[in-house]
Amino acid sequence: MDDLFNRLLNQINENFSEHDIKKIKKAYALASMAHIDQVRDSGEPYITHPVNVALIRPCCKYTCCRFSTRRCRGYTDCIS
């Protein structure tokens, strides 16, 4: 498991049961293998996109997001 996914696990650990965490790990492993040859425009593995979204979402909440621009105020605070 990579560092980015471990950050996600640390963030969600207090809100999910051990059983749910195991399911999340299995889903990540399956998605990583299914998209192993796909990369983003930046050259990063595709799987980094959904993991980054999962990291940002709890920070943003729906109240601070501007859906018309798809930008979240405070984005850098979410990922730092």
PDB file of N, CA, C and O in Angstrom:
ATOM      1  N   MET A   1       0.849  -1.173   0.000  1.00  0.00           N
ATOM      2  CA  MET A   1       0.000   0.000   0.000  1.00  0.00           C
ATOM      3  C   MET A   1       0.901   1.246   0.000  1.00  0.00           C
ATOM      4  O   MET A   1       1.888   1.298   0.695  1.00  0.00           O
ATOM      5  N   ASP A   2       0.503   2.204  -0.743  1.00  0.00           N
ATOM      6  CA  ASP A   2       1.346   3.389  -0.858  1.00  0.00           C
ATOM      7  C   ASP A   2       1.061   4.413   0.249  1.00  0.00           C
ATOM      8  O   ASP A   2       0.116   4.284   1.009  1.00  0.00           O
ATOM      9  N   ASP A   3       1.932   5.414   0.314  1.00  0.00           N
ATOM     10  CA  ASP A   3       1.821   6.437   1.364  1.00  0.00           C
ATOM     11  C   ASP A   3       0.503   7.196   1.308  1.00  0.00           C
ATOM     12  O   ASP A   3      -0.089   7.509   2.329  1.00  0.00           O
ATOM     13  N   LEU A   4       0.037   7.491   0.093  1.00  0.00           N
ATOM     14  CA  LEU A   4      -1.209   8.241  -0.061  1.00  0.00           C
ATOM     15  C   LEU A   4      -2.388   7.453   0.502  1.00  0.00           C
ATOM     16  O   LEU A   4      -3.214   7.983   1.238  1.00  0.00           O
ATOM     17  N   PHE A   5      -2.449   6.177   0.184  1.00  0.00           N
ATOM     18  CA  PHE A   5      -3.530   5.339   0.700  1.00  0.00           C
ATOM     19  C   PHE A   5      -3.415   5.185   2.214  1.00  0.00           C
ATOM     20  O   PHE A   5      -4.433   5.182   2.921  1.00  0.00           O
ATOM     21  N   ASN A   6      -2.199   5.092   2.722  1.00  0.00           N
ATOM     22  CA  ASN A   6      -2.024   5.022   4.177  1.00  0.00           C
ATOM     23  C   ASN A   6      -2.514   6.292   4.860  1.00  0.00           C
ATOM     24  O   ASN A   6      -3.080   6.228   5.957  1.00  0.00           O
ATOM     25  N   ARG A   7      -2.317   7.445   4.222  1.00  0.00           N
ATOM     26  CA  ARG A   7      -2.871   8.702   4.767  1.00  0.00           C
ATOM     27  C   ARG A   7      -4.391   8.619   4.859  1.00  0.00           C
ATOM     28  O   ARG A   7      -4.994   9.055   5.838  1.00  0.00           O
ATOM     29  N   LEU A   8      -5.007   8.071   3.808  1.00  0.00           N
ATOM     30  CA  LEU A   8      -6.458   7.919   3.811  1.00  0.00           C
ATOM     31  C   LEU A   8      -6.895   6.992   4.943  1.00  0.00           C
ATOM     32  O   LEU A   8      -7.830   7.296   5.677  1.00  0.00           O
ATOM     33  N   LEU A   9      -6.205   5.866   5.086  1.00  0.00           N
ATOM     34  CA  LEU A   9      -6.554   4.931   6.156  1.00  0.00           C
ATOM     35  C   LEU A   9      -6.440   5.590   7.528  1.00  0.00           C
ATOM     36  O   LEU A   9      -7.301   5.393   8.389  1.00  0.00           O
ATOM     37  N   ASN A  10      -5.408   6.363   7.733  1.00  0.00           N
ATOM     38  CA  ASN A  10      -5.254   7.067   9.019  1.00  0.00           C
ATOM     39  C   ASN A  10      -6.390   8.054   9.252  1.00  0.00           C
ATOM     40  O   ASN A  10      -6.847   8.228  10.379  1.00  0.00           O
ATOM     41  N   GLN A  11      -6.843   8.692   8.185  1.00  0.00           N
ATOM     42  CA  GLN A  11      -7.920   9.676   8.300  1.00  0.00           C
ATOM     43  C   GLN A  11      -9.259   9.025   8.616  1.00  0.00           C
ATOM     44  O   GLN A  11     -10.046   9.556   9.388  1.00  0.00           O
ATOM     45  N   ILE A  12      -9.523   7.871   8.033  1.00  0.00           N
ATOM     46  CA  ILE A  12     -10.841   7.249   8.196  1.00  0.00           C
ATOM     47  C   ILE A  12     -10.895   6.221   9.311  1.00  0.00           C
ATOM     48  O   ILE A  12     -11.976   5.772   9.684  1.00  0.00           O
ATOM     49  N   ASN A  13      -9.758   5.868   9.866  1.00  0.00           N
ATOM     50  CA  ASN A  13      -9.680   4.790  10.845  1.00  0.00           C
ATOM     51  C   ASN A  13     -10.646   4.953  12.008  1.00  0.00           C
ATOM     52  O   ASN A  13     -11.229   3.983  12.472  1.00  0.00           O
ATOM     53  N   GLU A  14     -10.836   6.162  12.493  1.00  0.00           N
ATOM     54  CA  GLU A  14     -11.684   6.371  13.668  1.00  0.00           C
ATOM     55  C   GLU A  14     -13.178   6.310  13.350  1.00  0.00           C
ATOM     56  O   GLU A  14     -13.993   6.188  14.249  1.00  0.00           O
ATOM     57  N   ASN A  15     -13.527   6.385  12.062  1.00  0.00           N
ATOM     58  CA  ASN A  15     -14.940   6.421  11.685  1.00  0.00           C
ATOM     59  C   ASN A  15     -15.471   5.112  11.109  1.00  0.00           C
ATOM     60  O   ASN A  15     -16.659   5.019  10.827  1.00  0.00           O
ATOM     61  N   PHE A  16     -14.605   4.138  10.910  1.00  0.00           N
ATOM     62  CA  PHE A  16     -15.020   2.878  10.294  1.00  0.00           C
ATOM     63  C   PHE A  16     -14.591   1.709  11.156  1.00  0.00           C
ATOM     64  O   PHE A  16     -13.557   1.757  11.817  1.00  0.00           O
ATOM     65  N   SER A  17     -15.370   0.632  11.091  1.00  0.00           N
ATOM     66  CA  SER A  17     -15.034  -0.580  11.839  1.00  0.00           C
ATOM     67  C   SER A  17     -13.880  -1.307  11.156  1.00  0.00           C
ATOM     68  O   SER A  17     -13.560  -1.049   9.994  1.00  0.00           O
ATOM     69  N   GLU A  18     -13.277  -2.227  11.865  1.00  0.00           N
ATOM     70  CA  GLU A  18     -12.189  -3.041  11.307  1.00  0.00           C
ATOM     71  C   GLU A  18     -12.682  -3.805  10.077  1.00  0.00           C
ATOM     72  O   GLU A  18     -11.968  -3.916   9.081  1.00  0.00           O
ATOM     73  N   HIS A  19     -13.897  -4.291  10.145  1.00  0.00           N
ATOM     74  CA  HIS A  19     -14.502  -5.003   9.017  1.00  0.00           C
ATOM     75  C   HIS A  19     -14.601  -4.094   7.784  1.00  0.00           C
ATOM     76  O   HIS A  19     -14.272  -4.512   6.669  1.00  0.00           O
ATOM     77  N   ASP A  20     -15.046  -2.854   7.987  1.00  0.00           N
ATOM     78  CA  ASP A  20     -15.151  -1.901   6.878  1.00  0.00           C
ATOM     79  C   ASP A  20     -13.777  -1.534   6.318  1.00  0.00           C
ATOM     80  O   ASP A  20     -13.610  -1.404   5.104  1.00  0.00           O
ATOM     81  N   ILE A  21     -12.792  -1.380   7.198  1.00  0.00           N
ATOM     82  CA  ILE A  21     -11.431  -1.060   6.758  1.00  0.00           C
ATOM     83  C   ILE A  21     -10.887  -2.176   5.873  1.00  0.00           C
ATOM     84  O   ILE A  21     -10.250  -1.920   4.852  1.00  0.00           O
ATOM     85  N   LYS A  22     -11.158  -3.423   6.247  1.00  0.00           N
ATOM     86  CA  LYS A  22     -10.714  -4.553   5.419  1.00  0.00           C
ATOM     87  C   LYS A  22     -11.349  -4.495   4.033  1.00  0.00           C
ATOM     88  O   LYS A  22     -10.685  -4.754   3.021  1.00  0.00           O
ATOM     89  N   LYS A  23     -12.629  -4.138   3.974  1.00  0.00           N
ATOM     90  CA  LYS A  23     -13.315  -4.003   2.681  1.00  0.00           C
ATOM     91  C   LYS A  23     -12.698  -2.876   1.853  1.00  0.00           C
ATOM     92  O   LYS A  23     -12.517  -3.007   0.645  1.00  0.00           O
ATOM     93  N   ILE A  24     -12.378  -1.769   2.497  1.00  0.00           N
ATOM     94  CA  ILE A  24     -11.769  -0.631   1.804  1.00  0.00           C
ATOM     95  C   ILE A  24     -10.400  -1.028   1.250  1.00  0.00           C
ATOM     96  O   ILE A  24     -10.060  -0.695   0.114  1.00  0.00           O
ATOM     97  N   LYS A  25      -9.618  -1.761   2.038  1.00  0.00           N
ATOM     98  CA  LYS A  25      -8.305  -2.219   1.574  1.00  0.00           C
ATOM     99  C   LYS A  25      -8.443  -3.149   0.374  1.00  0.00           C
ATOM    100  O   LYS A  25      -7.671  -3.052  -0.588  1.00  0.00           O
ATOM    101  N   LYS A  26      -9.417  -4.050   0.420  1.00  0.00           N
ATOM    102  CA  LYS A  26      -9.645  -4.963  -0.707  1.00  0.00           C
ATOM    103  C   LYS A  26     -10.079  -4.195  -1.949  1.00  0.00           C
ATOM    104  O   LYS A  26      -9.627  -4.478  -3.060  1.00  0.00           O
ATOM    105  N   ALA A  27     -10.947  -3.220  -1.767  1.00  0.00           N
ATOM    106  CA  ALA A  27     -11.410  -2.406  -2.902  1.00  0.00           C
ATOM    107  C   ALA A  27     -10.252  -1.622  -3.511  1.00  0.00           C
ATOM    108  O   ALA A  27     -10.128  -1.539  -4.737  1.00  0.00           O
ATOM    109  N   TYR A  28      -9.392  -1.084  -2.665  1.00  0.00           N
ATOM    110  CA  TYR A  28      -8.223  -0.349  -3.154  1.00  0.00           C
ATOM    111  C   TYR A  28      -7.298  -1.279  -3.943  1.00  0.00           C
ATOM    112  O   TYR A  28      -6.816  -0.916  -5.023  1.00  0.00           O
ATOM    113  N   ALA A  29      -7.043  -2.462  -3.412  1.00  0.00           N
ATOM    114  CA  ALA A  29      -6.169  -3.421  -4.099  1.00  0.00           C
ATOM    115  C   ALA A  29      -6.762  -3.815  -5.453  1.00  0.00           C
ATOM    116  O   ALA A  29      -6.048  -3.868  -6.459  1.00  0.00           O
ATOM    117  N   LEU A  30      -8.061  -4.067  -5.486  1.00  0.00           N
ATOM    118  CA  LEU A  30      -8.728  -4.427  -6.739  1.00  0.00           C
ATOM    119  C   LEU A  30      -8.671  -3.282  -7.737  1.00  0.00           C
ATOM    120  O   LEU A  30      -8.319  -3.476  -8.910  1.00  0.00           O
ATOM    121  N   ALA A  31      -8.974  -2.064  -7.288  1.00  0.00           N
ATOM    122  CA  ALA A  31      -8.946  -0.898  -8.177  1.00  0.00           C
ATOM    123  C   ALA A  31      -7.529  -0.628  -8.674  1.00  0.00           C
ATOM    124  O   ALA A  31      -7.326  -0.278  -9.844  1.00  0.00           O
ATOM    125  N   SER A  32      -6.541  -0.806  -7.814  1.00  0.00           N
ATOM    126  CA  SER A  32      -5.149  -0.596  -8.218  1.00  0.00           C
ATOM    127  C   SER A  32      -4.760  -1.559  -9.333  1.00  0.00           C
ATOM    128  O   SER A  32      -4.107  -1.170 -10.303  1.00  0.00           O
ATOM    129  N   MET A  33      -5.150  -2.803  -9.179  1.00  0.00           N
ATOM    130  CA  MET A  33      -4.831  -3.796 -10.213  1.00  0.00           C
ATOM    131  C   MET A  33      -5.630  -3.549 -11.493  1.00  0.00           C
ATOM    132  O   MET A  33      -5.096  -3.673 -12.592  1.00  0.00           O
ATOM    133  N   ALA A  34      -6.891  -3.183 -11.367  1.00  0.00           N
ATOM    134  CA  ALA A  34      -7.738  -2.954 -12.537  1.00  0.00           C
ATOM    135  C   ALA A  34      -7.258  -1.766 -13.366  1.00  0.00           C
ATOM    136  O   ALA A  34      -7.455  -1.727 -14.578  1.00  0.00           O
ATOM    137  N   HIS A  35      -6.636  -0.805 -12.713  1.00  0.00           N
ATOM    138  CA  HIS A  35      -6.195   0.415 -13.395  1.00  0.00           C
ATOM    139  C   HIS A  35      -4.672   0.521 -13.449  1.00  0.00           C
ATOM    140  O   HIS A  35      -4.129   1.613 -13.629  1.00  0.00           O
ATOM    141  N   ILE A  36      -3.989  -0.604 -13.328  1.00  0.00           N
ATOM    142  CA  ILE A  36      -2.533  -0.587 -13.197  1.00  0.00           C
ATOM    143  C   ILE A  36      -1.821   0.088 -14.370  1.00  0.00           C
ATOM    144  O   ILE A  36      -0.801   0.736 -14.195  1.00  0.00           O
ATOM    145  N   ASP A  37      -2.368  -0.025 -15.560  1.00  0.00           N
ATOM    146  CA  ASP A  37      -1.718   0.569 -16.734  1.00  0.00           C
ATOM    147  C   ASP A  37      -2.209   1.975 -17.050  1.00  0.00           C
ATOM    148  O   ASP A  37      -1.723   2.588 -17.994  1.00  0.00           O
ATOM    149  N   GLN A  38      -3.155   2.486 -16.275  1.00  0.00           N
ATOM    150  CA  GLN A  38      -3.689   3.823 -16.539  1.00  0.00           C
ATOM    151  C   GLN A  38      -2.925   4.868 -15.740  1.00  0.00           C
ATOM    152  O   GLN A  38      -2.595   4.653 -14.576  1.00  0.00           O
ATOM    153  N   VAL A  39      -2.655   5.980 -16.397  1.00  0.00           N
ATOM    154  CA  VAL A  39      -1.993   7.084 -15.717  1.00  0.00           C
ATOM    155  C   VAL A  39      -2.758   8.366 -15.969  1.00  0.00           C
ATOM    156  O   VAL A  39      -3.474   8.496 -16.964  1.00  0.00           O
ATOM    157  N   ARG A  40      -2.580   9.309 -15.080  1.00  0.00           N
ATOM    158  CA  ARG A  40      -3.172  10.635 -15.223  1.00  0.00           C
ATOM    159  C   ARG A  40      -2.313  11.457 -16.182  1.00  0.00           C
ATOM    160  O   ARG A  40      -1.198  11.055 -16.531  1.00  0.00           O
ATOM    161  N   ASP A  41      -2.809  12.599 -16.594  1.00  0.00           N
ATOM    162  CA  ASP A  41      -2.029  13.473 -17.479  1.00  0.00           C
ATOM    163  C   ASP A  41      -0.678  13.841 -16.856  1.00  0.00           C
ATOM    164  O   ASP A  41       0.301  14.055 -17.554  1.00  0.00           O
ATOM    165  N   SER A  42      -0.643  13.868 -15.527  1.00  0.00           N
ATOM    166  CA  SER A  42       0.592  14.206 -14.808  1.00  0.00           C
ATOM    167  C   SER A  42       1.603  13.063 -14.818  1.00  0.00           C
ATOM    168  O   SER A  42       2.750  13.255 -14.420  1.00  0.00           O
ATOM    169  N   GLY A  43       1.160  11.871 -15.235  1.00  0.00           N
ATOM    170  CA  GLY A  43       2.030  10.700 -15.229  1.00  0.00           C
ATOM    171  C   GLY A  43       1.870   9.839 -13.984  1.00  0.00           C
ATOM    172  O   GLY A  43       2.406   8.738 -13.905  1.00  0.00           O
ATOM    173  N   GLU A  44       1.128  10.360 -13.004  1.00  0.00           N
ATOM    174  CA  GLU A  44       0.876   9.586 -11.780  1.00  0.00           C
ATOM    175  C   GLU A  44      -0.071   8.437 -12.089  1.00  0.00           C
ATOM    176  O   GLU A  44      -0.897   8.535 -12.993  1.00  0.00           O
ATOM    177  N   PRO A  45      -0.007   7.358 -11.303  1.00  0.00           N
ATOM    178  CA  PRO A  45      -0.974   6.280 -11.478  1.00  0.00           C
ATOM    179  C   PRO A  45      -2.398   6.813 -11.294  1.00  0.00           C
ATOM    180  O   PRO A  45      -2.636   7.672 -10.447  1.00  0.00           O
ATOM    181  N   TYR A  46      -3.343   6.285 -12.078  1.00  0.00           N
ATOM    182  CA  TYR A  46      -4.726   6.747 -12.005  1.00  0.00           C
ATOM    183  C   TYR A  46      -5.277   6.649 -10.585  1.00  0.00           C
ATOM    184  O   TYR A  46      -6.027   7.526 -10.146  1.00  0.00           O
ATOM    185  N   ILE A  47      -4.928   5.614  -9.862  1.00  0.00           N
ATOM    186  CA  ILE A  47      -5.514   5.359  -8.544  1.00  0.00           C
ATOM    187  C   ILE A  47      -5.298   6.526  -7.579  1.00  0.00           C
ATOM    188  O   ILE A  47      -6.033   6.677  -6.609  1.00  0.00           O
ATOM    189  N   THR A  48      -4.331   7.384  -7.856  1.00  0.00           N
ATOM    190  CA  THR A  48      -4.113   8.524  -6.967  1.00  0.00           C
ATOM    191  C   THR A  48      -5.285   9.497  -6.995  1.00  0.00           C
ATOM    192  O   THR A  48      -5.540  10.183  -6.002  1.00  0.00           O
ATOM    193  N   HIS A  49      -6.012   9.538  -8.118  1.00  0.00           N
ATOM    194  CA  HIS A  49      -7.136  10.483  -8.203  1.00  0.00           C
ATOM    195  C   HIS A  49      -8.246  10.159  -7.201  1.00  0.00           C
ATOM    196  O   HIS A  49      -8.603  11.022  -6.392  1.00  0.00           O
ATOM    197  N   PRO A  50      -8.823   8.946  -7.213  1.00  0.00           N
ATOM    198  CA  PRO A  50      -9.892   8.694  -6.234  1.00  0.00           C
ATOM    199  C   PRO A  50      -9.419   8.760  -4.786  1.00  0.00           C
ATOM    200  O   PRO A  50     -10.186   9.165  -3.907  1.00  0.00           O
ATOM    201  N   VAL A  51      -8.161   8.405  -4.534  1.00  0.00           N
ATOM    202  CA  VAL A  51      -7.659   8.490  -3.158  1.00  0.00           C
ATOM    203  C   VAL A  51      -7.540   9.950  -2.733  1.00  0.00           C
ATOM    204  O   VAL A  51      -7.934  10.317  -1.628  1.00  0.00           O
ATOM    205  N   ASN A  52      -7.044  10.813  -3.617  1.00  0.00           N
ATOM    206  CA  ASN A  52      -6.974  12.245  -3.303  1.00  0.00           C
ATOM    207  C   ASN A  52      -8.354  12.836  -3.071  1.00  0.00           C
ATOM    208  O   ASN A  52      -8.549  13.643  -2.161  1.00  0.00           O
ATOM    209  N   VAL A  53      -9.320  12.443  -3.878  1.00  0.00           N
ATOM    210  CA  VAL A  53     -10.693  12.928  -3.694  1.00  0.00           C
ATOM    211  C   VAL A  53     -11.215  12.493  -2.329  1.00  0.00           C
ATOM    212  O   VAL A  53     -11.821  13.277  -1.602  1.00  0.00           O
ATOM    213  N   ALA A  54     -10.951  11.243  -1.952  1.00  0.00           N
ATOM    214  CA  ALA A  54     -11.401  10.738  -0.653  1.00  0.00           C
ATOM    215  C   ALA A  54     -10.738  11.490   0.495  1.00  0.00           C
ATOM    216  O   ALA A  54     -11.353  11.701   1.543  1.00  0.00           O
ATOM    217  N   LEU A  55      -9.491  11.908   0.302  1.00  0.00           N
ATOM    218  CA  LEU A  55      -8.802  12.680   1.344  1.00  0.00           C
ATOM    219  C   LEU A  55      -9.363  14.084   1.483  1.00  0.00           C
ATOM    220  O   LEU A  55      -9.446  14.629   2.574  1.00  0.00           O
ATOM    221  N   ILE A  56      -9.736  14.684   0.376  1.00  0.00           N
ATOM    222  CA  ILE A  56     -10.207  16.063   0.367  1.00  0.00           C
ATOM    223  C   ILE A  56     -11.661  16.179   0.816  1.00  0.00           C
ATOM    224  O   ILE A  56     -12.029  17.102   1.517  1.00  0.00           O
ATOM    225  N   ARG A  57     -12.484  15.245   0.451  1.00  0.00           N
ATOM    226  CA  ARG A  57     -13.932  15.352   0.668  1.00  0.00           C
ATOM    227  C   ARG A  57     -14.336  15.668   2.107  1.00  0.00           C
ATOM    228  O   ARG A  57     -15.135  16.576   2.329  1.00  0.00           O
ATOM    229  N   PRO A  58     -13.813  14.972   3.117  1.00  0.00           N
ATOM    230  CA  PRO A  58     -14.247  15.304   4.487  1.00  0.00           C
ATOM    231  C   PRO A  58     -13.861  16.724   4.893  1.00  0.00           C
ATOM    232  O   PRO A  58     -14.562  17.354   5.669  1.00  0.00           O
ATOM    233  N   CYS A  59     -12.761  17.218   4.371  1.00  0.00           N
ATOM    234  CA  CYS A  59     -12.315  18.569   4.714  1.00  0.00           C
ATOM    235  C   CYS A  59     -13.228  19.609   4.078  1.00  0.00           C
ATOM    236  O   CYS A  59     -13.607  20.582   4.713  1.00  0.00           O
ATOM    237  N   CYS A  60     -13.568  19.396   2.831  1.00  0.00           N
ATOM    238  CA  CYS A  60     -14.364  20.382   2.102  1.00  0.00           C
ATOM    239  C   CYS A  60     -15.795  20.457   2.590  1.00  0.00           C
ATOM    240  O   CYS A  60     -16.350  21.535   2.710  1.00  0.00           O
ATOM    241  N   LYS A  61     -16.382  19.313   2.817  1.00  0.00           N
ATOM    242  CA  LYS A  61     -17.819  19.232   3.068  1.00  0.00           C
ATOM    243  C   LYS A  61     -18.535  19.875   1.889  1.00  0.00           C
ATOM    244  O   LYS A  61     -17.931  20.411   0.981  1.00  0.00           O
ATOM    245  N   TYR A  62     -19.806  19.802   1.853  1.00  0.00           N
ATOM    246  CA  TYR A  62     -20.533  20.376   0.727  1.00  0.00           C
ATOM    247  C   TYR A  62     -20.746  21.876   0.881  1.00  0.00           C
ATOM    248  O   TYR A  62     -21.014  22.569  -0.057  1.00  0.00           O
ATOM    249  N   THR A  63     -20.565  22.382   2.080  1.00  0.00           N
ATOM    250  CA  THR A  63     -20.880  23.789   2.305  1.00  0.00           C
ATOM    251  C   THR A  63     -19.844  24.749   1.744  1.00  0.00           C
ATOM    252  O   THR A  63     -20.155  25.884   1.483  1.00  0.00           O
ATOM    253  N   CYS A  64     -18.613  24.303   1.554  1.00  0.00           N
ATOM    254  CA  CYS A  64     -17.604  25.237   1.071  1.00  0.00           C
ATOM    255  C   CYS A  64     -17.255  25.008  -0.396  1.00  0.00           C
ATOM    256  O   CYS A  64     -16.446  25.720  -0.953  1.00  0.00           O
ATOM    257  N   CYS A  65     -17.841  24.006  -1.004  1.00  0.00           N
ATOM    258  CA  CYS A  65     -17.501  23.724  -2.402  1.00  0.00           C
ATOM    259  C   CYS A  65     -18.334  24.584  -3.342  1.00  0.00           C
ATOM    260  O   CYS A  65     -19.509  24.808  -3.118  1.00  0.00           O
ATOM    261  N   ARG A  66     -17.693  25.032  -4.360  1.00  0.00           N
ATOM    262  CA  ARG A  66     -18.373  25.763  -5.420  1.00  0.00           C
ATOM    263  C   ARG A  66     -18.558  24.792  -6.574  1.00  0.00           C
ATOM    264  O   ARG A  66     -17.631  24.523  -7.325  1.00  0.00           O
ATOM    265  N   PHE A  67     -19.753  24.225  -6.673  1.00  0.00           N
ATOM    266  CA  PHE A  67     -19.958  23.204  -7.679  1.00  0.00           C
ATOM    267  C   PHE A  67     -19.832  23.742  -9.095  1.00  0.00           C
ATOM    268  O   PHE A  67     -19.463  23.025 -10.000  1.00  0.00           O
ATOM    269  N   SER A  68     -20.082  25.036  -9.298  1.00  0.00           N
ATOM    270  CA  SER A  68     -19.988  25.578 -10.647  1.00  0.00           C
ATOM    271  C   SER A  68     -18.539  25.604 -11.140  1.00  0.00           C
ATOM    272  O   SER A  68     -18.277  25.456 -12.319  1.00  0.00           O
ATOM    273  N   THR A  69     -17.587  25.767 -10.239  1.00  0.00           N
ATOM    274  CA  THR A  69     -16.186  25.788 -10.649  1.00  0.00           C
ATOM    275  C   THR A  69     -15.463  24.511 -10.245  1.00  0.00           C
ATOM    276  O   THR A  69     -14.323  24.310 -10.600  1.00  0.00           O
ATOM    277  N   ARG A  70     -16.145  23.667  -9.486  1.00  0.00           N
ATOM    278  CA  ARG A  70     -15.570  22.420  -8.984  1.00  0.00           C
ATOM    279  C   ARG A  70     -14.270  22.655  -8.228  1.00  0.00           C
ATOM    280  O   ARG A  70     -13.349  21.878  -8.276  1.00  0.00           O
ATOM    281  N   ARG A  71     -14.214  23.753  -7.546  1.00  0.00           N
ATOM    282  CA  ARG A  71     -13.054  24.052  -6.711  1.00  0.00           C
ATOM    283  C   ARG A  71     -13.520  24.203  -5.272  1.00  0.00           C
ATOM    284  O   ARG A  71     -14.580  24.724  -5.014  1.00  0.00           O
ATOM    285  N   CYS A  72     -12.694  23.772  -4.384  1.00  0.00           N
ATOM    286  CA  CYS A  72     -13.032  23.884  -2.979  1.00  0.00           C
ATOM    287  C   CYS A  72     -12.162  24.944  -2.338  1.00  0.00           C
ATOM    288  O   CYS A  72     -10.941  24.891  -2.444  1.00  0.00           O
ATOM    289  N   ARG A  73     -12.774  25.883  -1.689  1.00  0.00           N
ATOM    290  CA  ARG A  73     -11.991  26.862  -0.937  1.00  0.00           C
ATOM    291  C   ARG A  73     -11.261  26.122   0.164  1.00  0.00           C
ATOM    292  O   ARG A  73     -11.820  25.283   0.853  1.00  0.00           O
ATOM    293  N   GLY A  74     -10.026  26.416   0.339  1.00  0.00           N
ATOM    294  CA  GLY A  74      -9.247  25.749   1.369  1.00  0.00           C
ATOM    295  C   GLY A  74      -8.659  24.423   0.947  1.00  0.00           C
ATOM    296  O   GLY A  74      -8.224  23.644   1.769  1.00  0.00           O
ATOM    297  N   TYR A  75      -8.614  24.161  -0.347  1.00  0.00           N
ATOM    298  CA  TYR A  75      -8.096  22.896  -0.858  1.00  0.00           C
ATOM    299  C   TYR A  75      -6.707  22.580  -0.303  1.00  0.00           C
ATOM    300  O   TYR A  75      -6.464  21.484   0.158  1.00  0.00           O
ATOM    301  N   THR A  76      -5.828  23.551  -0.313  1.00  0.00           N
ATOM    302  CA  THR A  76      -4.465  23.271   0.158  1.00  0.00           C
ATOM    303  C   THR A  76      -4.453  22.941   1.645  1.00  0.00           C
ATOM    304  O   THR A  76      -3.607  22.186   2.088  1.00  0.00           O
ATOM    305  N   ASP A  77      -5.399  23.482   2.402  1.00  0.00           N
ATOM    306  CA  ASP A  77      -5.489  23.112   3.810  1.00  0.00           C
ATOM    307  C   ASP A  77      -5.884  21.644   3.975  1.00  0.00           C
ATOM    308  O   ASP A  77      -5.484  20.997   4.916  1.00  0.00           O
ATOM    309  N   CYS A  78      -6.669  21.158   3.037  1.00  0.00           N
ATOM    310  CA  CYS A  78      -7.146  19.781   3.109  1.00  0.00           C
ATOM    311  C   CYS A  78      -6.026  18.782   2.872  1.00  0.00           C
ATOM    312  O   CYS A  78      -6.047  17.690   3.416  1.00  0.00           O
ATOM    313  N   ILE A  79      -5.075  19.124   2.017  1.00  0.00           N
ATOM    314  CA  ILE A  79      -4.058  18.149   1.633  1.00  0.00           C
ATOM    315  C   ILE A  79      -2.708  18.371   2.278  1.00  0.00           C
ATOM    316  O   ILE A  79      -1.803  17.609   2.085  1.00  0.00           O
ATOM    317  N   SER A  80      -2.577  19.417   3.058  1.00  0.00           N
ATOM    318  CA  SER A  80      -1.258  19.677   3.657  1.00  0.00           C
ATOM    319  C   SER A  80      -1.074  18.867   4.922  1.00  0.00           C
ATOM    320  O   SER A  80      -1.931  18.252   5.435  1.00  0.00           O
TER     321      SER A  80
END
